[in-house]
PDB file of C-alpha atoms in Angstrom:
ATOM      1  CA  MET A1316      74.982  -7.047 -88.503  1.00  0.00           C
ATOM      2  CA  THR A1317      78.473  -5.668 -88.804  1.00  0.00           C
ATOM      3  CA  PHE A1318      79.395  -2.165 -87.794  1.00  0.00           C
ATOM      4  CA  VAL A1319      79.630  -1.182 -91.469  1.00  0.00           C
ATOM      5  CA  THR A1320      76.155  -2.381 -92.382  1.00  0.00           C
ATOM      6  CA  PHE A1321      74.842  -0.717 -89.233  1.00  0.00           C
ATOM      7  CA  LEU A1322      76.292   2.617 -90.345  1.00  0.00           C
ATOM      8  CA  MET A1323      74.931   2.128 -93.876  1.00  0.00           C
ATOM      9  CA  THR A1324      71.395   1.624 -92.597  1.00  0.00           C
ATOM     10  CA  GLN A1325      71.710   4.864 -90.660  1.00  0.00           C
ATOM     11  CA  ASN A1326      71.686   6.697 -94.007  1.00  0.00           C
ATOM     12  CA  ARG A1327      74.369   9.248 -93.242  1.00  0.00           C
ATOM     13  CA  PRO A1328      77.771   9.899 -94.776  1.00  0.00           C
ATOM     14  CA  VAL A1329      80.299   7.253 -93.798  1.00  0.00           C
ATOM     15  CA  ASN A1330      83.904   7.141 -94.688  1.00  0.00           C
ATOM     16  CA  ILE A1331      85.771   4.402 -92.937  1.00  0.00           C
ATOM     17  CA  ASN A1332      87.893   3.463 -95.930  1.00  0.00           C
ATOM     18  CA  LEU A1333      91.295   3.765 -94.287  1.00  0.00           C
ATOM     19  CA  LEU A1334      92.895   4.413 -97.667  1.00  0.00           C
ATOM     20  CA  LYS A1335      90.679   7.451 -98.189  1.00  0.00           C
ATOM     21  CA  ILE A1336      91.324   9.050 -94.805  1.00  0.00           C
ATOM     22  CA  LYS A1337      94.133  11.598 -94.872  1.00  0.00           C
ATOM     23  CA  LEU A1338      96.299  10.905 -91.845  1.00  0.00           C
ATOM     24  CA  PRO A1339      97.988  13.796 -90.030  1.00  0.00           C
ATOM     25  CA  LEU A1340     101.778  13.496 -90.252  1.00  0.00           C
ATOM     26  CA  SER A1341     102.108  12.515 -86.589  1.00  0.00           C
ATOM     27  CA  ALA A1342      99.528   9.742 -87.052  1.00  0.00           C
ATOM     28  CA  PHE A1343     101.441   8.555 -90.121  1.00  0.00           C
ATOM     29  CA  LEU A1344     104.635   8.346 -88.046  1.00  0.00           C
ATOM     30  CA  SER A1345     102.801   6.510 -85.288  1.00  0.00           C
ATOM     31  CA  ILE A1346     101.285   3.847 -87.537  1.00  0.00           C
ATOM     32  CA  THR A1347     104.501   3.358 -89.533  1.00  0.00           C
ATOM     33  CA  HIS A1348     106.354   3.006 -86.212  1.00  0.00           C
ATOM     34  CA  ARG A1349     104.056   0.065 -85.440  1.00  0.00           C
ATOM     35  CA  ILE A1350     104.402  -1.438 -88.919  1.00  0.00           C
ATOM     36  CA  SER A1351     108.199  -1.148 -88.835  1.00  0.00           C
ATOM     37  CA  GLY A1352     108.163  -2.778 -85.383  1.00  0.00           C
ATOM     38  CA  ILE A1353     106.187  -5.730 -86.734  1.00  0.00           C
ATOM     39  CA  ILE A1354     108.573  -6.054 -89.702  1.00  0.00           C
ATOM     40  CA  ILE A1355     111.572  -5.929 -87.348  1.00  0.00           C
ATOM     41  CA  PHE A1356     110.239  -8.726 -85.156  1.00  0.00           C
ATOM     42  CA  PHE A1357     109.070 -11.049 -87.935  1.00  0.00           C
ATOM     43  CA  ILE A1358     111.771 -10.381 -90.563  1.00  0.00           C
ATOM     44  CA  VAL A1359     114.757  -8.300 -89.405  1.00  0.00           C
ATOM     45  CA  LEU A1360     115.382 -10.176 -86.123  1.00  0.00           C
ATOM     46  CA  PRO A1361     115.163 -13.720 -87.604  1.00  0.00           C
ATOM     47  CA  VAL A1362     117.460 -12.725 -90.508  1.00  0.00           C
ATOM     48  CA  SER A1363     119.873 -11.088 -88.059  1.00  0.00           C
ATOM     49  CA  VAL A1364     120.210 -14.409 -86.187  1.00  0.00           C
ATOM     50  CA  PHE A1365     121.499 -16.018 -89.384  1.00  0.00           C
ATOM     51  CA  ILE A1366     123.855 -13.127 -90.220  1.00  0.00           C
ATOM     52  CA  PHE A1367     125.195 -12.953 -86.651  1.00  0.00           C
ATOM     53  CA  SER A1368     125.922 -16.695 -86.628  1.00  0.00           C
ATOM     54  CA  GLU A1369     127.754 -16.362 -89.965  1.00  0.00           C
ATOM     55  CA  LEU A1370     129.815 -13.445 -88.624  1.00  0.00           C
ATOM     56  CA  THR A1371     130.825 -15.198 -85.394  1.00  0.00           C
ATOM     57  CA  GLN A1372     131.331 -18.851 -86.442  1.00  0.00           C
ATOM     58  CA  SER A1373     134.931 -18.448 -87.574  1.00  0.00           C
ATOM     59  CA  GLN A1374     137.233 -15.880 -89.152  1.00  0.00           C
ATOM     60  CA  ASP A1375     136.663 -17.673 -92.494  1.00  0.00           C
ATOM     61  CA  SER A1376     132.891 -17.464 -92.346  1.00  0.00           C
ATOM     62  CA  PHE A1377     133.210 -13.787 -91.315  1.00  0.00           C
ATOM     63  CA  ASN A1378     135.361 -13.080 -94.380  1.00  0.00           C
ATOM     64  CA  ASN A1379     133.076 -15.151 -96.625  1.00  0.00           C
ATOM     65  CA  PHE A1380     130.059 -13.146 -95.551  1.00  0.00           C
ATOM     66  CA  MET A1381     131.892  -9.879 -96.214  1.00  0.00           C
ATOM     67  CA  ILE A1382     132.930 -11.058 -99.696  1.00  0.00           C
ATOM     68  CA  MET A1383     129.356 -12.221-100.427  1.00  0.00           C
ATOM     69  CA  TYR A1384     128.037  -8.877 -99.167  1.00  0.00           C
ATOM     70  CA  HIS A1385     130.233  -6.876-101.542  1.00  0.00           C
ATOM     71  CA  LYS A1386     129.760  -9.229-104.515  1.00  0.00           C
ATOM     72  CA  ASN A1387     126.039  -9.950-104.307  1.00  0.00           C
ATOM     73  CA  LEU A1388     123.907  -6.850-104.859  1.00  0.00           C
ATOM     74  CA  GLY A1389     120.775  -8.636-103.623  1.00  0.00           C
ATOM     75  CA  ILE A1390     122.336  -9.400-100.245  1.00  0.00           C
ATOM     76  CA  LYS A1391     123.734  -5.877-100.008  1.00  0.00           C
ATOM     77  CA  PHE A1392     120.410  -4.157-100.738  1.00  0.00           C
ATOM     78  CA  GLY A1393     118.587  -6.655 -98.524  1.00  0.00           C
ATOM     79  CA  CYS A1394     120.854  -5.853 -95.561  1.00  0.00           C
ATOM     80  CA  VAL A1395     120.663  -2.095 -96.185  1.00  0.00           C
ATOM     81  CA  SER A1396     116.856  -2.119 -96.314  1.00  0.00           C
ATOM     82  CA  LEU A1397     116.603  -4.206 -93.132  1.00  0.00           C
ATOM     83  CA  ILE A1398     118.893  -1.720 -91.376  1.00  0.00           C
ATOM     84  CA  LEU A1399     116.923   1.267 -92.706  1.00  0.00           C
ATOM     85  CA  ILE A1400     113.655  -0.229 -91.407  1.00  0.00           C
ATOM     86  CA  PHE A1401     115.320  -0.747 -88.024  1.00  0.00           C
ATOM     87  CA  GLN A1402     116.633   2.826 -87.997  1.00  0.00           C
ATOM     88  CA  TYR A1403     113.210   4.188 -88.939  1.00  0.00           C
ATOM     89  CA  HIS A1404     111.730   2.436 -85.897  1.00  0.00           C
ATOM     90  CA  ILE A1405     114.491   3.890 -83.705  1.00  0.00           C
ATOM     91  CA  PHE A1406     114.041   7.464 -84.989  1.00  0.00           C
ATOM     92  CA  THR A1407     110.253   7.502 -84.657  1.00  0.00           C
ATOM     93  CA  GLY A1408     110.661   5.658 -81.341  1.00  0.00           C
ATOM     94  CA  VAL A1409     112.927   8.378 -79.926  1.00  0.00           C
ATOM     95  CA  ARG A1410     110.246  10.941 -80.802  1.00  0.00           C
ATOM     96  CA  HIS A1411     107.644   8.871 -78.963  1.00  0.00           C
ATOM     97  CA  ILE A1412     109.897   8.527 -75.913  1.00  0.00           C
ATOM     98  CA  LEU A1413     110.507  12.286 -75.844  1.00  0.00           C
ATOM     99  CA  MET A1414     106.737  12.880 -75.929  1.00  0.00           C
ATOM    100  CA  ASP A1415     106.002  10.128 -73.380  1.00  0.00           C
ATOM    101  CA  PHE A1416     108.404  11.691 -70.874  1.00  0.00           C
ATOM    102  CA  HIS A1417     107.050  15.188 -71.628  1.00  0.00           C
ATOM    103  CA  ILE A1418     110.354  16.437 -72.977  1.00  0.00           C
ATOM    104  CA  LEU A1419     108.478  17.332 -76.164  1.00  0.00           C
ATOM    105  CA  ASN A1420     105.237  19.234 -75.892  1.00  0.00           C
ATOM    106  CA  GLU A1421     102.196  17.191 -76.930  1.00  0.00           C
ATOM    107  CA  SER A1422     100.384  20.091 -78.602  1.00  0.00           C
ATOM    108  CA  LEU A1423      99.262  19.688 -82.218  1.00  0.00           C
ATOM    109  CA  SER A1424     101.764  22.185 -83.632  1.00  0.00           C
ATOM    110  CA  SER A1425     104.767  20.895 -81.707  1.00  0.00           C
ATOM    111  CA  SER A1426     103.851  17.312 -82.594  1.00  0.00           C
ATOM    112  CA  TYR A1427     103.810  18.317 -86.272  1.00  0.00           C
ATOM    113  CA  LYS A1428     107.184  20.057 -85.934  1.00  0.00           C
ATOM    114  CA  SER A1429     108.758  17.075 -84.178  1.00  0.00           C
ATOM    115  CA  ALA A1430     107.344  14.756 -86.841  1.00  0.00           C
ATOM    116  CA  VAL A1431     108.947  16.826 -89.612  1.00  0.00           C
ATOM    117  CA  THR A1432     112.219  17.015 -87.637  1.00  0.00           C
ATOM    118  CA  THR A1433     112.190  13.239 -87.161  1.00  0.00           C
ATOM    119  CA  LEU A1434     111.681  12.623 -90.884  1.00  0.00           C
ATOM    120  CA  VAL A1435     114.441  15.095 -91.841  1.00  0.00           C
ATOM    121  CA  LEU A1436     116.878  13.544 -89.350  1.00  0.00           C
ATOM    122  CA  PHE A1437     115.954  10.074 -90.591  1.00  0.00           C
ATOM    123  CA  ALA A1438     116.554  11.134 -94.208  1.00  0.00           C
ATOM    124  CA  VAL A1439     120.006  12.520 -93.315  1.00  0.00           C
ATOM    125  CA  ASN A1440     120.779   9.350 -91.386  1.00  0.00           C
ATOM    126  CA  ALA A1441     119.552   7.186 -94.280  1.00  0.00           C
ATOM    127  CA  LEU A1442     121.895   8.989 -96.697  1.00  0.00           C
ATOM    128  CA  LEU A1443     124.774   8.477 -94.268  1.00  0.00           C
ATOM    129  CA  THR A1444     123.881   4.781 -93.933  1.00  0.00           C
ATOM    130  CA  LEU A1445     123.724   4.350 -97.724  1.00  0.00           C
ATOM    131  CA  TRP A1446     127.088   6.104 -98.060  1.00  0.00           C
ATOM    132  CA  VAL A1447     128.707   3.836 -95.448  1.00  0.00           C
ATOM    133  CA  MET A1448     127.088   0.560 -96.517  1.00  0.00           C
ATOM    134  CA  LEU A1449     127.067   0.711-100.321  1.00  0.00           C
TER     135      LEU A1449
ATOM    136  CA  MET B  81      98.457 -14.231 -71.336  1.00  0.00           C
ATOM    137  CA  GLY B  82      96.303 -11.191 -70.772  1.00  0.00           C
ATOM    138  CA  ASP B  83      96.675 -11.368 -66.980  1.00  0.00           C
ATOM    139  CA  ALA B  84     100.335 -10.420 -67.013  1.00  0.00           C
ATOM    140  CA  MET B  85      99.427  -7.350 -69.048  1.00  0.00           C
ATOM    141  CA  LYS B  86      96.808  -6.023 -66.635  1.00  0.00           C
ATOM    142  CA  SER B  87      99.327  -3.939 -64.732  1.00  0.00           C
ATOM    143  CA  GLY B  88      99.529  -1.393 -67.505  1.00  0.00           C
ATOM    144  CA  ARG B  89     101.921   0.932 -65.721  1.00  0.00           C
ATOM    145  CA  LEU B  90     104.670  -1.682 -65.348  1.00  0.00           C
ATOM    146  CA  THR B  91     104.483  -2.737 -69.006  1.00  0.00           C
ATOM    147  CA  TRP B  92     104.372   0.905 -70.135  1.00  0.00           C
ATOM    148  CA  TYR B  93     107.594   1.650 -68.238  1.00  0.00           C
ATOM    149  CA  LEU B  94     109.226  -1.643 -69.312  1.00  0.00           C
ATOM    150  CA  GLN B  95     108.713  -0.775 -72.958  1.00  0.00           C
ATOM    151  CA  ARG B  96     110.035   2.796 -72.587  1.00  0.00           C
ATOM    152  CA  TYR B  97     113.053   2.001 -70.407  1.00  0.00           C
ATOM    153  CA  SER B  98     114.040  -0.936 -72.632  1.00  0.00           C
ATOM    154  CA  ALA B  99     113.970   1.538 -75.537  1.00  0.00           C
ATOM    155  CA  ILE B 100     116.379   3.808 -73.646  1.00  0.00           C
ATOM    156  CA  TYR B 101     118.702   0.811 -73.170  1.00  0.00           C
ATOM    157  CA  PHE B 102     118.534   0.099 -76.933  1.00  0.00           C
ATOM    158  CA  ILE B 103     119.628   3.671 -77.718  1.00  0.00           C
ATOM    159  CA  THR B 104     122.559   3.402 -75.302  1.00  0.00           C
ATOM    160  CA  PHE B 105     123.615   0.059 -76.802  1.00  0.00           C
ATOM    161  CA  LEU B 106     123.349   1.404 -80.366  1.00  0.00           C
ATOM    162  CA  VAL B 107     125.444   4.466 -79.462  1.00  0.00           C
ATOM    163  CA  TYR B 108     128.095   2.085 -78.041  1.00  0.00           C
ATOM    164  CA  LEU B 109     127.993  -0.027 -81.253  1.00  0.00           C
ATOM    165  CA  GLU B 110     128.165   3.085 -83.446  1.00  0.00           C
ATOM    166  CA  TYR B 111     131.123   4.383 -81.431  1.00  0.00           C
ATOM    167  CA  THR B 112     132.933   1.043 -81.828  1.00  0.00           C
ATOM    168  CA  PHE B 113     132.140   1.002 -85.554  1.00  0.00           C
ATOM    169  CA  TRP B 114     133.711   4.422 -86.123  1.00  0.00           C
ATOM    170  CA  THR B 115     136.718   3.989 -83.811  1.00  0.00           C
ATOM    171  CA  SER B 116     138.046   0.412 -83.867  1.00  0.00           C
ATOM    172  CA  GLY B 117     135.613  -1.152 -86.361  1.00  0.00           C
ATOM    173  CA  ILE B 118     133.354  -4.189 -85.987  1.00  0.00           C
ATOM    174  CA  THR B 119     135.765  -7.075 -86.512  1.00  0.00           C
ATOM    175  CA  PHE B 120     135.571 -10.818 -85.961  1.00  0.00           C
ATOM    176  CA  GLN B 121     137.748 -10.393 -82.848  1.00  0.00           C
ATOM    177  CA  PHE B 122     135.432  -7.749 -81.442  1.00  0.00           C
ATOM    178  CA  LEU B 123     132.297  -9.884 -81.959  1.00  0.00           C
ATOM    179  CA  ASN B 124     133.921 -12.927 -80.346  1.00  0.00           C
ATOM    180  CA  SER B 125     136.121 -11.638 -77.581  1.00  0.00           C
ATOM    181  CA  SER B 126     134.619  -8.423 -76.234  1.00  0.00           C
ATOM    182  CA  ASN B 127     132.807  -9.430 -73.066  1.00  0.00           C
ATOM    183  CA  LEU B 128     131.193  -5.993 -72.853  1.00  0.00           C
ATOM    184  CA  PHE B 129     129.738  -6.538 -76.339  1.00  0.00           C
ATOM    185  CA  LYS B 130     128.606 -10.110 -75.602  1.00  0.00           C
ATOM    186  CA  ALA B 131     126.939  -9.173 -72.322  1.00  0.00           C
ATOM    187  CA  SER B 132     125.307  -6.006 -73.647  1.00  0.00           C
ATOM    188  CA  LEU B 133     124.059  -7.807 -76.773  1.00  0.00           C
ATOM    189  CA  SER B 134     122.547 -10.566 -74.608  1.00  0.00           C
ATOM    190  CA  ILE B 135     120.687  -7.964 -72.551  1.00  0.00           C
ATOM    191  CA  PHE B 136     119.692  -6.206 -75.772  1.00  0.00           C
ATOM    192  CA  ILE B 137     118.133  -9.387 -77.212  1.00  0.00           C
ATOM    193  CA  LEU B 138     116.288 -10.291 -74.002  1.00  0.00           C
ATOM    194  CA  LEU B 139     114.945  -6.739 -73.622  1.00  0.00           C
ATOM    195  CA  ALA B 140     114.064  -6.681 -77.340  1.00  0.00           C
ATOM    196  CA  CYS B 141     111.863  -9.733 -76.792  1.00  0.00           C
ATOM    197  CA  VAL B 142     110.131  -8.061 -73.821  1.00  0.00           C
ATOM    198  CA  HIS B 143     109.754  -4.814 -75.808  1.00  0.00           C
ATOM    199  CA  ALA B 144     108.405  -6.723 -78.823  1.00  0.00           C
ATOM    200  CA  TYR B 145     106.039  -8.783 -76.655  1.00  0.00           C
ATOM    201  CA  ILE B 146     104.457  -5.623 -75.245  1.00  0.00           C
ATOM    202  CA  GLY B 147     104.333  -3.937 -78.657  1.00  0.00           C
ATOM    203  CA  LEU B 148     102.875  -6.923 -80.490  1.00  0.00           C
ATOM    204  CA  TRP B 149     100.381  -7.562 -77.688  1.00  0.00           C
ATOM    205  CA  THR B 150      99.248  -3.918 -77.990  1.00  0.00           C
ATOM    206  CA  VAL B 151      98.933  -4.194 -81.769  1.00  0.00           C
ATOM    207  CA  GLY B 152      96.992  -7.465 -81.402  1.00  0.00           C
ATOM    208  CA  THR B 153      94.521  -6.118 -78.864  1.00  0.00           C
ATOM    209  CA  ASP B 154      94.102  -2.951 -80.962  1.00  0.00           C
ATOM    210  CA  TYR B 155      93.486  -4.515 -84.373  1.00  0.00           C
ATOM    211  CA  LEU B 156      92.702  -8.232 -84.006  1.00  0.00           C
ATOM    212  CA  THR B 157      89.396  -7.570 -82.291  1.00  0.00           C
ATOM    213  CA  LYS B 158      85.772  -8.404 -82.985  1.00  0.00           C
ATOM    214  CA  ARG B 159      85.171  -4.808 -84.015  1.00  0.00           C
ATOM    215  CA  THR B 160      88.151  -4.201 -86.305  1.00  0.00           C
ATOM    216  CA  LEU B 161      88.119  -7.647 -87.954  1.00  0.00           C
ATOM    217  CA  GLY B 162      84.353  -7.245 -88.233  1.00  0.00           C
ATOM    218  CA  PHE B 163      84.996  -4.402 -90.696  1.00  0.00           C
ATOM    219  CA  ILE B 164      86.364  -7.031 -93.077  1.00  0.00           C
ATOM    220  CA  SER B 165      83.714  -9.698 -92.473  1.00  0.00           C
ATOM    221  CA  SER B 166      81.452 -10.667 -89.607  1.00  0.00           C
ATOM    222  CA  GLY B 167      82.769 -14.257 -89.729  1.00  0.00           C
ATOM    223  CA  LEU B 168      86.317 -12.997 -89.221  1.00  0.00           C
ATOM    224  CA  GLY B 169      85.080 -10.755 -86.417  1.00  0.00           C
ATOM    225  CA  ALA B 170      83.439 -13.691 -84.664  1.00  0.00           C
ATOM    226  CA  SER B 171      86.704 -15.641 -84.540  1.00  0.00           C
ATOM    227  CA  ALA B 172      88.775 -12.585 -83.547  1.00  0.00           C
ATOM    228  CA  ASN B 173      89.589 -13.865 -80.047  1.00  0.00           C
ATOM    229  CA  THR B 174      90.832 -17.224 -81.353  1.00  0.00           C
ATOM    230  CA  LEU B 175      92.859 -15.558 -84.117  1.00  0.00           C
ATOM    231  CA  ARG B 176      94.454 -13.190 -81.590  1.00  0.00           C
ATOM    232  CA  LYS B 177      95.376 -16.093 -79.287  1.00  0.00           C
ATOM    233  CA  ILE B 178      97.030 -17.939 -82.211  1.00  0.00           C
ATOM    234  CA  TYR B 179      98.898 -14.742 -83.174  1.00  0.00           C
ATOM    235  CA  GLU B 180     100.054 -14.321 -79.549  1.00  0.00           C
ATOM    236  CA  TYR B 181     101.339 -17.906 -79.346  1.00  0.00           C
ATOM    237  CA  ILE B 182     103.203 -17.447 -82.633  1.00  0.00           C
ATOM    238  CA  PHE B 183     105.079 -14.335 -81.522  1.00  0.00           C
ATOM    239  CA  ILE B 184     105.831 -15.763 -78.072  1.00  0.00           C
ATOM    240  CA  LEU B 185     107.329 -18.909 -79.640  1.00  0.00           C
ATOM    241  CA  LEU B 186     109.259 -16.921 -82.252  1.00  0.00           C
ATOM    242  CA  GLY B 187     110.587 -14.516 -79.600  1.00  0.00           C
ATOM    243  CA  ALA B 188     111.710 -17.364 -77.344  1.00  0.00           C
ATOM    244  CA  LEU B 189     113.383 -19.077 -80.316  1.00  0.00           C
ATOM    245  CA  ILE B 190     115.215 -15.894 -81.367  1.00  0.00           C
ATOM    246  CA  ALA B 191     116.403 -15.198 -77.813  1.00  0.00           C
ATOM    247  CA  ALA B 192     117.561 -18.809 -77.317  1.00  0.00           C
ATOM    248  CA  LEU B 193     119.451 -18.861 -80.632  1.00  0.00           C
ATOM    249  CA  TYR B 194     121.185 -15.549 -79.898  1.00  0.00           C
ATOM    250  CA  ILE B 195     122.244 -16.644 -76.408  1.00  0.00           C
ATOM    251  CA  LEU B 196     123.550 -19.954 -77.817  1.00  0.00           C
ATOM    252  CA  ILE B 197     125.489 -18.227 -80.611  1.00  0.00           C
ATOM    253  CA  ILE B 198     126.934 -15.569 -78.287  1.00  0.00           C
ATOM    254  CA  TRP B 199     128.070 -17.790 -75.418  1.00  0.00           C
ATOM    255  CA  PHE B 200     128.537 -21.355 -76.786  1.00  0.00           C
TER     256      PHE B 200
END
């Protein structure tokens, strides 16, 4: 018997559909921090190996990559989104560090405020990144 | 694999202090980007960059190992996979071991490639 069927036989309201549960903002930041971390390890890092080798092989391959980057919209948007995912992990990570070392209060209200602040700062940073990279 | 993770305090600090190193490294990169620019010469001849990037990659693998291990032991368990199906729940420990081997191999490969590209 799985946990779900166990709960169903108990004949009481169950709601473990994760898509139906409304996450508090701080929980949303926490879970997306994990998801972005997984994406960074399995996608961003492996792709960055390829890009870094292109950039360092020779001056020609460096220039070629730059030309490709500015000519090919797919490559450009791909790189920008990888960087934005990385930055998201950094921004939410800084918030976690500040809470872990008790620089930020761990109360419910201050955690909500820091979550909003993190998202606002990330949005500003994302606009700056788009402005620099596009 | 689990044995090395039993000292929770050490891994907790390793993950946090590595994160502080990442911030410092990124500030240094950002500073270089806005002052002298990231050029081919910089990537190839700055020893400070090459050394700090090497440390960054090695620490990133440690940081990722701890993070992915945590995610695995949180979600790839008999209980959580059992929500999907009891068969999946029953093989949770095997699935988690496979997942752990995959990210260890991938991390080692990424670190080795970066070190090779940076120094050779």
